[in-house]
JSON list of C-alpha atoms in Angstrom, two decimals:
[
{"chain": "A", "resi": 14, "resn": "UNK", "atom": "CA", "xyz": [18.44, -8.37, -5.81]},
{"chain": "A", "resi": 15, "resn": "UNK", "atom": "CA", "xyz": [18.08, -11.85, -7.35]},
{"chain": "A", "resi": 16, "resn": "UNK", "atom": "CA", "xyz": [18.77, -13.44, -3.97]},
{"chain": "A", "resi": 17, "resn": "UNK", "atom": "CA", "xyz": [15.21, -12.56, -2.96]},
{"chain": "A", "resi": 18, "resn": "UNK", "atom": "CA", "xyz": [13.66, -14.66, -5.73]},
{"chain": "A", "resi": 19, "resn": "UNK", "atom": "CA", "xyz": [13.89, -17.87, -3.72]},
{"chain": "A", "resi": 20, "resn": "UNK", "atom": "CA", "xyz": [11.90, -16.27, -0.89]},
{"chain": "A", "resi": 21, "resn": "UNK", "atom": "CA", "xyz": [8.95, -15.24, -3.04]},
{"chain": "A", "resi": 22, "resn": "UNK", "atom": "CA", "xyz": [6.62, -18.17, -3.73]},
{"chain": "A", "resi": 23, "resn": "UNK", "atom": "CA", "xyz": [3.07, -19.46, -3.25]},
{"chain": "A", "resi": 24, "resn": "UNK", "atom": "CA", "xyz": [0.49, -21.44, -5.21]},
{"chain": "A", "resi": 25, "resn": "UNK", "atom": "CA", "xyz": [-3.06, -20.55, -6.31]},
{"chain": "A", "resi": 26, "resn": "UNK", "atom": "CA", "xyz": [-4.07, -18.27, -9.11]},
{"chain": "A", "resi": 27, "resn": "UNK", "atom": "CA", "xyz": [-7.17, -16.33, -8.14]},
{"chain": "A", "resi": 28, "resn": "UNK", "atom": "CA", "xyz": [-9.40, -14.65, -10.75]},
{"chain": "A", "resi": 29, "resn": "UNK", "atom": "CA", "xyz": [-11.25, -11.39, -10.28]},
{"chain": "A", "resi": 30, "resn": "UNK", "atom": "CA", "xyz": [-8.78, -8.90, -11.77]},
{"chain": "A", "resi": 31, "resn": "UNK", "atom": "CA", "xyz": [-9.10, -7.32, -15.18]},
{"chain": "A", "resi": 32, "resn": "UNK", "atom": "CA", "xyz": [-7.02, -5.10, -17.40]},
{"chain": "A", "resi": 33, "resn": "UNK", "atom": "CA", "xyz": [-8.53, -1.67, -17.90]},
{"chain": "A", "resi": 34, "resn": "UNK", "atom": "CA", "xyz": [-9.48, -0.55, -21.39]},
{"chain": "A", "resi": 35, "resn": "UNK", "atom": "CA", "xyz": [-7.19, 2.46, -21.29]},
{"chain": "A", "resi": 36, "resn": "UNK", "atom": "CA", "xyz": [-3.39, 2.34, -20.93]},
{"chain": "A", "resi": 37, "resn": "UNK", "atom": "CA", "xyz": [-1.56, 3.29, -17.76]},
{"chain": "A", "resi": 38, "resn": "UNK", "atom": "CA", "xyz": [-1.62, 7.11, -17.62]},
{"chain": "A", "resi": 39, "resn": "UNK", "atom": "CA", "xyz": [0.94, 7.52, -14.85]},
{"chain": "A", "resi": 40, "resn": "UNK", "atom": "CA", "xyz": [3.71, 9.97, -15.68]},
{"chain": "A", "resi": 41, "resn": "UNK", "atom": "CA", "xyz": [6.85, 8.19, -16.96]},
{"chain": "A", "resi": 42, "resn": "UNK", "atom": "CA", "xyz": [9.90, 8.04, -14.74]},
{"chain": "A", "resi": 43, "resn": "UNK", "atom": "CA", "xyz": [13.41, 8.13, -16.16]},
{"chain": "A", "resi": 44, "resn": "UNK", "atom": "CA", "xyz": [15.12, 4.79, -15.72]},
{"chain": "A", "resi": 45, "resn": "UNK", "atom": "CA", "xyz": [18.51, 3.39, -16.58]},
{"chain": "A", "resi": 46, "resn": "UNK", "atom": "CA", "xyz": [16.85, 0.13, -17.63]},
{"chain": "A", "resi": 47, "resn": "UNK", "atom": "CA", "xyz": [14.76, -0.74, -20.67]},
{"chain": "A", "resi": 48, "resn": "UNK", "atom": "CA", "xyz": [11.83, -2.20, -18.75]},
{"chain": "A", "resi": 49, "resn": "UNK", "atom": "CA", "xyz": [8.61, -3.54, -20.29]},
{"chain": "A", "resi": 50, "resn": "UNK", "atom": "CA", "xyz": [5.60, -1.25, -20.46]},
{"chain": "A", "resi": 51, "resn": "UNK", "atom": "CA", "xyz": [3.29, -1.50, -17.45]},
{"chain": "A", "resi": 52, "resn": "UNK", "atom": "CA", "xyz": [-0.44, -1.94, -17.93]},
{"chain": "A", "resi": 53, "resn": "UNK", "atom": "CA", "xyz": [-3.41, -0.58, -16.08]},
{"chain": "A", "resi": 54, "resn": "UNK", "atom": "CA", "xyz": [-5.38, -3.11, -14.00]},
{"chain": "A", "resi": 55, "resn": "UNK", "atom": "CA", "xyz": [-8.61, -2.83, -12.03]},
{"chain": "A", "resi": 56, "resn": "UNK", "atom": "CA", "xyz": [-9.89, -5.02, -9.21]},
{"chain": "A", "resi": 57, "resn": "UNK", "atom": "CA", "xyz": [-12.50, -4.87, -6.47]},
{"chain": "A", "resi": 58, "resn": "UNK", "atom": "CA", "xyz": [-11.31, -4.11, -2.95]},
{"chain": "A", "resi": 59, "resn": "UNK", "atom": "CA", "xyz": [-13.13, -3.82, 0.37]},
{"chain": "A", "resi": 60, "resn": "UNK", "atom": "CA", "xyz": [-16.91, -3.73, -0.15]},
{"chain": "A", "resi": 61, "resn": "UNK", "atom": "CA", "xyz": [-16.55, -3.64, -3.91]},
{"chain": "A", "resi": 62, "resn": "UNK", "atom": "CA", "xyz": [-14.56, -0.44, -4.38]},
{"chain": "A", "resi": 63, "resn": "UNK", "atom": "CA", "xyz": [-13.00, -0.53, -7.85]},
{"chain": "A", "resi": 64, "resn": "UNK", "atom": "CA", "xyz": [-9.28, -0.04, -7.28]},
{"chain": "A", "resi": 65, "resn": "UNK", "atom": "CA", "xyz": [-6.79, 0.95, -9.95]},
{"chain": "A", "resi": 66, "resn": "UNK", "atom": "CA", "xyz": [-3.15, 0.02, -10.32]},
{"chain": "A", "resi": 67, "resn": "UNK", "atom": "CA", "xyz": [-0.24, -0.87, -12.57]},
{"chain": "A", "resi": 68, "resn": "UNK", "atom": "CA", "xyz": [1.09, -4.33, -13.28]},
{"chain": "A", "resi": 69, "resn": "UNK", "atom": "CA", "xyz": [4.68, -4.34, -14.51]},
{"chain": "A", "resi": 70, "resn": "UNK", "atom": "CA", "xyz": [5.91, -7.68, -15.90]},
{"chain": "A", "resi": 71, "resn": "UNK", "atom": "CA", "xyz": [9.46, -8.87, -15.49]},
{"chain": "A", "resi": 72, "resn": "UNK", "atom": "CA", "xyz": [11.99, -8.34, -18.22]},
{"chain": "A", "resi": 73, "resn": "UNK", "atom": "CA", "xyz": [12.02, -12.06, -19.02]},
{"chain": "A", "resi": 74, "resn": "UNK", "atom": "CA", "xyz": [10.14, -14.22, -21.46]},
{"chain": "A", "resi": 75, "resn": "UNK", "atom": "CA", "xyz": [8.90, -16.89, -19.06]},
{"chain": "A", "resi": 76, "resn": "UNK", "atom": "CA", "xyz": [6.64, -16.63, -16.04]},
{"chain": "A", "resi": 77, "resn": "UNK", "atom": "CA", "xyz": [8.37, -14.95, -13.15]},
{"chain": "A", "resi": 78, "resn": "UNK", "atom": "CA", "xyz": [8.20, -14.25, -9.45]},
{"chain": "A", "resi": 79, "resn": "UNK", "atom": "CA", "xyz": [6.11, -11.20, -8.50]},
{"chain": "A", "resi": 80, "resn": "UNK", "atom": "CA", "xyz": [5.90, -8.73, -5.61]},
{"chain": "A", "resi": 81, "resn": "UNK", "atom": "CA", "xyz": [2.99, -6.59, -4.42]},
{"chain": "A", "resi": 82, "resn": "UNK", "atom": "CA", "xyz": [4.24, -3.10, -3.45]},
{"chain": "A", "resi": 83, "resn": "UNK", "atom": "CA", "xyz": [2.46, -1.38, -0.53]},
{"chain": "A", "resi": 84, "resn": "UNK", "atom": "CA", "xyz": [3.23, 2.28, 0.33]},
{"chain": "A", "resi": 85, "resn": "UNK", "atom": "CA", "xyz": [3.32, 3.95, 3.73]},
{"chain": "A", "resi": 86, "resn": "UNK", "atom": "CA", "xyz": [0.62, 6.00, 5.45]},
{"chain": "A", "resi": 87, "resn": "UNK", "atom": "CA", "xyz": [-1.30, 8.86, 3.90]},
{"chain": "A", "resi": 88, "resn": "UNK", "atom": "CA", "xyz": [-2.96, 9.32, 0.50]},
{"chain": "A", "resi": 89, "resn": "UNK", "atom": "CA", "xyz": [-0.16, 7.64, -1.46]},
{"chain": "A", "resi": 90, "resn": "UNK", "atom": "CA", "xyz": [-0.71, 6.77, -5.09]},
{"chain": "A", "resi": 91, "resn": "UNK", "atom": "CA", "xyz": [0.64, 3.74, -6.92]},
{"chain": "A", "resi": 92, "resn": "UNK", "atom": "CA", "xyz": [4.01, 5.38, -7.45]},
{"chain": "A", "resi": 93, "resn": "UNK", "atom": "CA", "xyz": [4.46, 6.35, -3.79]},
{"chain": "A", "resi": 94, "resn": "UNK", "atom": "CA", "xyz": [3.58, 10.02, -4.31]},
{"chain": "A", "resi": 95, "resn": "UNK", "atom": "CA", "xyz": [1.33, 12.38, -2.38]},
{"chain": "A", "resi": 96, "resn": "UNK", "atom": "CA", "xyz": [0.24, 15.96, -2.97]},
{"chain": "A", "resi": 97, "resn": "UNK", "atom": "CA", "xyz": [3.36, 18.09, -2.65]},
{"chain": "A", "resi": 98, "resn": "UNK", "atom": "CA", "xyz": [5.65, 15.05, -2.49]},
{"chain": "A", "resi": 99, "resn": "UNK", "atom": "CA", "xyz": [6.63, 13.47, -5.82]},
{"chain": "A", "resi": 100, "resn": "UNK", "atom": "CA", "xyz": [9.36, 10.87, -5.44]},
{"chain": "A", "resi": 101, "resn": "UNK", "atom": "CA", "xyz": [8.17, 7.96, -7.62]},
{"chain": "A", "resi": 102, "resn": "UNK", "atom": "CA", "xyz": [9.86, 5.57, -5.18]},
{"chain": "A", "resi": 103, "resn": "UNK", "atom": "CA", "xyz": [7.50, 2.64, -5.79]},
{"chain": "A", "resi": 104, "resn": "UNK", "atom": "CA", "xyz": [7.70, 3.10, -9.54]},
{"chain": "A", "resi": 105, "resn": "UNK", "atom": "CA", "xyz": [11.49, 3.07, -9.36]},
{"chain": "A", "resi": 106, "resn": "UNK", "atom": "CA", "xyz": [11.42, -0.10, -7.24]},
{"chain": "A", "resi": 107, "resn": "UNK", "atom": "CA", "xyz": [9.03, -1.73, -9.71]},
{"chain": "A", "resi": 108, "resn": "UNK", "atom": "CA", "xyz": [11.29, -0.88, -12.63]},
{"chain": "A", "resi": 109, "resn": "UNK", "atom": "CA", "xyz": [14.37, -2.26, -10.88]},
{"chain": "A", "resi": 110, "resn": "UNK", "atom": "CA", "xyz": [12.51, -5.43, -9.93]},
{"chain": "A", "resi": 111, "resn": "UNK", "atom": "CA", "xyz": [11.50, -5.87, -13.57]},
{"chain": "A", "resi": 112, "resn": "UNK", "atom": "CA", "xyz": [15.12, -5.55, -14.63]},
{"chain": "A", "resi": 113, "resn": "UNK", "atom": "CA", "xyz": [16.06, -8.20, -12.07]},
{"chain": "A", "resi": 114, "resn": "UNK", "atom": "CA", "xyz": [13.40, -10.63, -13.35]},
{"chain": "A", "resi": 115, "resn": "UNK", "atom": "CA", "xyz": [10.59, -9.91, -10.89]},
{"chain": "A", "resi": 116, "resn": "UNK", "atom": "CA", "xyz": [7.12, -8.64, -11.84]},
{"chain": "A", "resi": 117, "resn": "UNK", "atom": "CA", "xyz": [5.16, -6.31, -9.58]},
{"chain": "A", "resi": 118, "resn": "UNK", "atom": "CA", "xyz": [1.80, -4.74, -8.92]},
{"chain": "A", "resi": 119, "resn": "UNK", "atom": "CA", "xyz": [1.22, -1.39, -7.24]},
{"chain": "A", "resi": 120, "resn": "UNK", "atom": "CA", "xyz": [-2.06, 0.49, -6.84]},
{"chain": "A", "resi": 121, "resn": "UNK", "atom": "CA", "xyz": [-3.61, 3.77, -5.75]},
{"chain": "A", "resi": 122, "resn": "UNK", "atom": "CA", "xyz": [-4.73, 3.56, -2.12]},
{"chain": "A", "resi": 123, "resn": "UNK", "atom": "CA", "xyz": [-8.40, 4.31, -1.44]},
{"chain": "A", "resi": 124, "resn": "UNK", "atom": "CA", "xyz": [-7.17, 7.38, 0.43]},
{"chain": "A", "resi": 125, "resn": "UNK", "atom": "CA", "xyz": [-6.17, 9.13, -2.83]},
{"chain": "A", "resi": 126, "resn": "UNK", "atom": "CA", "xyz": [-8.96, 11.69, -3.30]},
{"chain": "A", "resi": 127, "resn": "UNK", "atom": "CA", "xyz": [-8.12, 12.52, -6.92]},
{"chain": "A", "resi": 128, "resn": "UNK", "atom": "CA", "xyz": [-8.84, 8.89, -7.85]},
{"chain": "A", "resi": 129, "resn": "UNK", "atom": "CA", "xyz": [-11.60, 7.78, -5.48]},
{"chain": "A", "resi": 130, "resn": "UNK", "atom": "CA", "xyz": [-12.97, 11.02, -4.01]},
{"chain": "A", "resi": 131, "resn": "UNK", "atom": "CA", "xyz": [-16.37, 10.61, -5.65]},
{"chain": "A", "resi": 132, "resn": "UNK", "atom": "CA", "xyz": [-16.81, 7.29, -3.81]},
{"chain": "A", "resi": 133, "resn": "UNK", "atom": "CA", "xyz": [-16.23, 8.73, -0.33]},
{"chain": "A", "resi": 134, "resn": "UNK", "atom": "CA", "xyz": [-19.27, 8.38, 1.98]},
{"chain": "A", "resi": 135, "resn": "UNK", "atom": "CA", "xyz": [-20.91, 11.59, 3.16]},
{"chain": "A", "resi": 136, "resn": "UNK", "atom": "CA", "xyz": [-21.71, 10.44, 6.70]},
{"chain": "A", "resi": 137, "resn": "UNK", "atom": "CA", "xyz": [-19.22, 10.05, 9.54]},
{"chain": "A", "resi": 138, "resn": "UNK", "atom": "CA", "xyz": [-19.97, 6.37, 10.20]},
{"chain": "A", "resi": 139, "resn": "UNK", "atom": "CA", "xyz": [-19.58, 5.56, 6.53]},
{"chain": "A", "resi": 140, "resn": "UNK", "atom": "CA", "xyz": [-16.26, 7.37, 6.37]},
{"chain": "A", "resi": 141, "resn": "UNK", "atom": "CA", "xyz": [-15.03, 5.44, 9.39]},
{"chain": "A", "resi": 142, "resn": "UNK", "atom": "CA", "xyz": [-15.83, 2.16, 7.68]},
{"chain": "A", "resi": 143, "resn": "UNK", "atom": "CA", "xyz": [-14.47, 3.28, 4.32]},
{"chain": "A", "resi": 144, "resn": "UNK", "atom": "CA", "xyz": [-11.09, 4.14, 5.85]},
{"chain": "A", "resi": 145, "resn": "UNK", "atom": "CA", "xyz": [-11.01, 1.33, 8.42]},
{"chain": "A", "resi": 146, "resn": "UNK", "atom": "CA", "xyz": [-7.98, -0.86, 8.95]},
{"chain": "A", "resi": 147, "resn": "UNK", "atom": "CA", "xyz": [-9.97, -3.81, 7.64]},
{"chain": "A", "resi": 148, "resn": "UNK", "atom": "CA", "xyz": [-10.58, -1.91, 4.40]},
{"chain": "A", "resi": 149, "resn": "UNK", "atom": "CA", "xyz": [-6.88, -1.33, 3.75]},
{"chain": "A", "resi": 150, "resn": "UNK", "atom": "CA", "xyz": [-5.99, -4.94, 4.57]},
{"chain": "A", "resi": 151, "resn": "UNK", "atom": "CA", "xyz": [-8.71, -6.35, 2.31]},
{"chain": "A", "resi": 152, "resn": "UNK", "atom": "CA", "xyz": [-7.67, -3.99, -0.49]},
{"chain": "A", "resi": 153, "resn": "UNK", "atom": "CA", "xyz": [-4.15, -5.41, -0.23]},
{"chain": "A", "resi": 154, "resn": "UNK", "atom": "CA", "xyz": [-5.49, -8.97, -0.26]},
{"chain": "A", "resi": 155, "resn": "UNK", "atom": "CA", "xyz": [-7.47, -8.21, -3.42]},
{"chain": "A", "resi": 156, "resn": "UNK", "atom": "CA", "xyz": [-4.40, -6.62, -5.03]},
{"chain": "A", "resi": 157, "resn": "UNK", "atom": "CA", "xyz": [-2.36, -9.70, -4.20]},
{"chain": "A", "resi": 158, "resn": "UNK", "atom": "CA", "xyz": [-4.97, -11.95, -5.84]},
{"chain": "A", "resi": 159, "resn": "UNK", "atom": "CA", "xyz": [-5.00, -9.67, -8.88]},
{"chain": "A", "resi": 160, "resn": "UNK", "atom": "CA", "xyz": [-1.23, -9.87, -9.18]},
{"chain": "A", "resi": 161, "resn": "UNK", "atom": "CA", "xyz": [-1.25, -13.67, -9.01]},
{"chain": "A", "resi": 162, "resn": "UNK", "atom": "CA", "xyz": [-3.88, -13.85, -11.75]},
{"chain": "A", "resi": 163, "resn": "UNK", "atom": "CA", "xyz": [-1.64, -12.16, -14.32]},
{"chain": "A", "resi": 164, "resn": "UNK", "atom": "CA", "xyz": [-0.51, -14.44, -17.14]},
{"chain": "A", "resi": 165, "resn": "UNK", "atom": "CA", "xyz": [3.15, -13.48, -16.68]},
{"chain": "A", "resi": 166, "resn": "UNK", "atom": "CA", "xyz": [3.24, -14.43, -12.99]},
{"chain": "A", "resi": 167, "resn": "UNK", "atom": "CA", "xyz": [4.34, -17.75, -11.53]},
{"chain": "A", "resi": 168, "resn": "UNK", "atom": "CA", "xyz": [1.74, -18.18, -8.80]},
{"chain": "A", "resi": 169, "resn": "UNK", "atom": "CA", "xyz": [4.17, -20.29, -6.80]},
{"chain": "A", "resi": 170, "resn": "UNK", "atom": "CA", "xyz": [6.60, -17.38, -6.37]},
{"chain": "A", "resi": 171, "resn": "UNK", "atom": "CA", "xyz": [4.79, -14.33, -5.03]},
{"chain": "A", "resi": 172, "resn": "UNK", "atom": "CA", "xyz": [5.51, -12.00, -2.13]},
{"chain": "A", "resi": 173, "resn": "UNK", "atom": "CA", "xyz": [4.77, -8.59, -0.62]},
{"chain": "A", "resi": 174, "resn": "UNK", "atom": "CA", "xyz": [6.97, -5.56, 0.00]},
{"chain": "A", "resi": 175, "resn": "UNK", "atom": "CA", "xyz": [5.52, -3.06, 2.46]},
{"chain": "A", "resi": 176, "resn": "UNK", "atom": "CA", "xyz": [6.96, 0.28, 3.49]},
{"chain": "A", "resi": 177, "resn": "UNK", "atom": "CA", "xyz": [6.18, 1.70, 6.95]},
{"chain": "A", "resi": 178, "resn": "UNK", "atom": "CA", "xyz": [2.39, 1.31, 7.40]},
{"chain": "A", "resi": 179, "resn": "UNK", "atom": "CA", "xyz": [2.44, -0.85, 4.26]},
{"chain": "A", "resi": 180, "resn": "UNK", "atom": "CA", "xyz": [4.62, -3.33, 6.15]},
{"chain": "A", "resi": 181, "resn": "UNK", "atom": "CA", "xyz": [2.03, -3.56, 8.93]},
{"chain": "A", "resi": 182, "resn": "UNK", "atom": "CA", "xyz": [-0.68, -4.13, 6.30]},
{"chain": "A", "resi": 183, "resn": "UNK", "atom": "CA", "xyz": [1.52, -6.81, 4.70]},
{"chain": "A", "resi": 184, "resn": "UNK", "atom": "CA", "xyz": [1.68, -8.62, 8.03]},
{"chain": "A", "resi": 185, "resn": "UNK", "atom": "CA", "xyz": [-2.08, -8.26, 8.47]},
{"chain": "A", "resi": 186, "resn": "UNK", "atom": "CA", "xyz": [-2.88, -9.75, 5.07]},
{"chain": "A", "resi": 187, "resn": "UNK", "atom": "CA", "xyz": [-0.36, -12.58, 5.26]},
{"chain": "A", "resi": 188, "resn": "UNK", "atom": "CA", "xyz": [-2.58, -14.98, 7.22]},
{"chain": "A", "resi": 189, "resn": "UNK", "atom": "CA", "xyz": [-5.19, -15.08, 4.45]},
{"chain": "A", "resi": 190, "resn": "UNK", "atom": "CA", "xyz": [-3.06, -14.40, 1.37]},
{"chain": "A", "resi": 191, "resn": "UNK", "atom": "CA", "xyz": [-0.15, -16.63, 2.45]},
{"chain": "A", "resi": 192, "resn": "UNK", "atom": "CA", "xyz": [2.65, -14.92, 0.50]},
{"chain": "A", "resi": 193, "resn": "UNK", "atom": "CA", "xyz": [5.84, -16.91, 0.44]},
{"chain": "A", "resi": 194, "resn": "UNK", "atom": "CA", "xyz": [7.91, -13.90, 1.44]},
{"chain": "A", "resi": 195, "resn": "UNK", "atom": "CA", "xyz": [7.47, -10.56, 3.22]},
{"chain": "A", "resi": 196, "resn": "UNK", "atom": "CA", "xyz": [9.87, -7.66, 2.75]},
{"chain": "A", "resi": 197, "resn": "UNK", "atom": "CA", "xyz": [9.29, -5.11, 5.53]},
{"chain": "A", "resi": 198, "resn": "UNK", "atom": "CA", "xyz": [10.87, -1.71, 4.88]},
{"chain": "A", "resi": 199, "resn": "UNK", "atom": "CA", "xyz": [10.98, 0.76, 7.81]},
{"chain": "A", "resi": 200, "resn": "UNK", "atom": "CA", "xyz": [8.05, -1.08, 9.35]},
{"chain": "A", "resi": 201, "resn": "UNK", "atom": "CA", "xyz": [7.27, -0.16, 13.00]},
{"chain": "A", "resi": 202, "resn": "UNK", "atom": "CA", "xyz": [8.51, -2.70, 15.52]},
{"chain": "A", "resi": 203, "resn": "UNK", "atom": "CA", "xyz": [6.79, -1.15, 18.53]},
{"chain": "A", "resi": 204, "resn": "UNK", "atom": "CA", "xyz": [3.35, -0.30, 19.85]},
{"chain": "A", "resi": 205, "resn": "UNK", "atom": "CA", "xyz": [1.36, 1.55, 17.18]},
{"chain": "A", "resi": 206, "resn": "UNK", "atom": "CA", "xyz": [-0.37, 3.74, 19.73]},
{"chain": "A", "resi": 207, "resn": "UNK", "atom": "CA", "xyz": [2.94, 5.06, 21.05]},
{"chain": "A", "resi": 208, "resn": "UNK", "atom": "CA", "xyz": [4.12, 5.63, 17.50]},
{"chain": "A", "resi": 209, "resn": "UNK", "atom": "CA", "xyz": [0.99, 7.59, 16.55]},
{"chain": "A", "resi": 210, "resn": "UNK", "atom": "CA", "xyz": [1.27, 9.80, 19.63]},
{"chain": "A", "resi": 211, "resn": "UNK", "atom": "CA", "xyz": [4.91, 10.46, 18.81]},
{"chain": "A", "resi": 212, "resn": "UNK", "atom": "CA", "xyz": [4.07, 11.40, 15.23]},
{"chain": "A", "resi": 213, "resn": "UNK", "atom": "CA", "xyz": [1.34, 13.74, 16.45]},
{"chain": "A", "resi": 214, "resn": "UNK", "atom": "CA", "xyz": [3.78, 15.42, 18.82]},
{"chain": "A", "resi": 215, "resn": "UNK", "atom": "CA", "xyz": [6.28, 15.95, 16.00]},
{"chain": "A", "resi": 216, "resn": "UNK", "atom": "CA", "xyz": [3.58, 17.44, 13.81]},
{"chain": "A", "resi": 217, "resn": "UNK", "atom": "CA", "xyz": [2.43, 20.01, 16.37]},
{"chain": "A", "resi": 218, "resn": "UNK", "atom": "CA", "xyz": [4.04, 23.47, 16.17]},
{"chain": "A", "resi": 219, "resn": "UNK", "atom": "CA", "xyz": [5.37, 23.39, 19.74]},
{"chain": "A", "resi": 220, "resn": "UNK", "atom": "CA", "xyz": [7.15, 26.73, 19.39]},
{"chain": "A", "resi": 221, "resn": "UNK", "atom": "CA", "xyz": [3.96, 28.59, 18.53]},
{"chain": "A", "resi": 222, "resn": "UNK", "atom": "CA", "xyz": [1.31, 26.53, 20.36]},
{"chain": "A", "resi": 223, "resn": "UNK", "atom": "CA", "xyz": [0.66, 27.51, 24.00]},
{"chain": "A", "resi": 224, "resn": "UNK", "atom": "CA", "xyz": [1.81, 24.79, 26.48]},
{"chain": "A", "resi": 225, "resn": "UNK", "atom": "CA", "xyz": [-1.66, 24.41, 28.01]},
{"chain": "A", "resi": 226, "resn": "UNK", "atom": "CA", "xyz": [-3.16, 23.84, 24.55]},
{"chain": "A", "resi": 227, "resn": "UNK", "atom": "CA", "xyz": [-0.53, 21.21, 23.77]},
{"chain": "A", "resi": 228, "resn": "UNK", "atom": "CA", "xyz": [-1.18, 19.49, 27.10]},
{"chain": "A", "resi": 229, "resn": "UNK", "atom": "CA", "xyz": [-4.94, 19.45, 26.47]},
{"chain": "A", "resi": 230, "resn": "UNK", "atom": "CA", "xyz": [-4.45, 18.08, 22.95]},
{"chain": "A", "resi": 231, "resn": "UNK", "atom": "CA", "xyz": [-2.29, 15.17, 24.03]},
{"chain": "A", "resi": 232, "resn": "UNK", "atom": "CA", "xyz": [-4.50, 14.30, 26.98]},
{"chain": "A", "resi": 233, "resn": "UNK", "atom": "CA", "xyz": [-7.44, 14.01, 24.59]},
{"chain": "A", "resi": 234, "resn": "UNK", "atom": "CA", "xyz": [-5.40, 12.10, 22.04]},
{"chain": "A", "resi": 235, "resn": "UNK", "atom": "CA", "xyz": [-4.22, 9.65, 24.69]},
{"chain": "A", "resi": 236, "resn": "UNK", "atom": "CA", "xyz": [-7.77, 9.15, 26.00]},
{"chain": "A", "resi": 237, "resn": "UNK", "atom": "CA", "xyz": [-8.97, 8.31, 22.48]},
{"chain": "A", "resi": 238, "resn": "UNK", "atom": "CA", "xyz": [-6.09, 5.89, 21.98]},
{"chain": "A", "resi": 239, "resn": "UNK", "atom": "CA", "xyz": [-6.72, 4.25, 25.36]},
{"chain": "A", "resi": 240, "resn": "UNK", "atom": "CA", "xyz": [-10.42, 3.78, 24.54]},
{"chain": "A", "resi": 241, "resn": "UNK", "atom": "CA", "xyz": [-9.62, 2.21, 21.18]},
{"chain": "A", "resi": 242, "resn": "UNK", "atom": "CA", "xyz": [-6.94, -0.04, 22.69]},
{"chain": "A", "resi": 243, "resn": "UNK", "atom": "CA", "xyz": [-9.27, -1.54, 25.31]},
{"chain": "A", "resi": 244, "resn": "UNK", "atom": "CA", "xyz": [-10.66, -4.95, 24.32]},
{"chain": "A", "resi": 245, "resn": "UNK", "atom": "CA", "xyz": [-14.37, -5.01, 23.52]}
]
């Protein structure tokens, strides 16, 4: 794991992130390592939404490299969990990174209703903006700035690890945030429209849905994708 340390670096320490008054209330995960305690942080994302996350310092005394952890699609929380799917994968990665001398920051995506549901717009246009691609990218940029502002972080050694959709977001934020390293885990390497249509097809109950209904659904889905893909 330590071989990645040389790839994770960048300068600038950007303010705008604060530690929350209450401790991190995420459920503990069993670990083979005695890692430092994480702390709750808050920072403002796209259009001022107050985002919540956990900063976990490295198990070293001096300033260390740090990695922002971005989950895949869906309403994933800071630990990589969703309703009905508790795997704590991001928390486990954070703990292992800490053991290897790398700090990390992970946060609850704005799509987590149990955390941000009260902030969701009531109108369709507002919802579209709230969950826009730009919103998720800017949230990640703000999280990256927050991570760099932590006292335990060497601002010259910071990077981003993104899983699946999180890898695409990591690429999108890299132009502005300029991380020294990107770690892309199961990140799509093909047209997103084709991938979305494929995922939709896998999610449809083909054995119980009439063929004409399936055909109509995918024709409409493809027309929507085609309209969105056309340049303005």
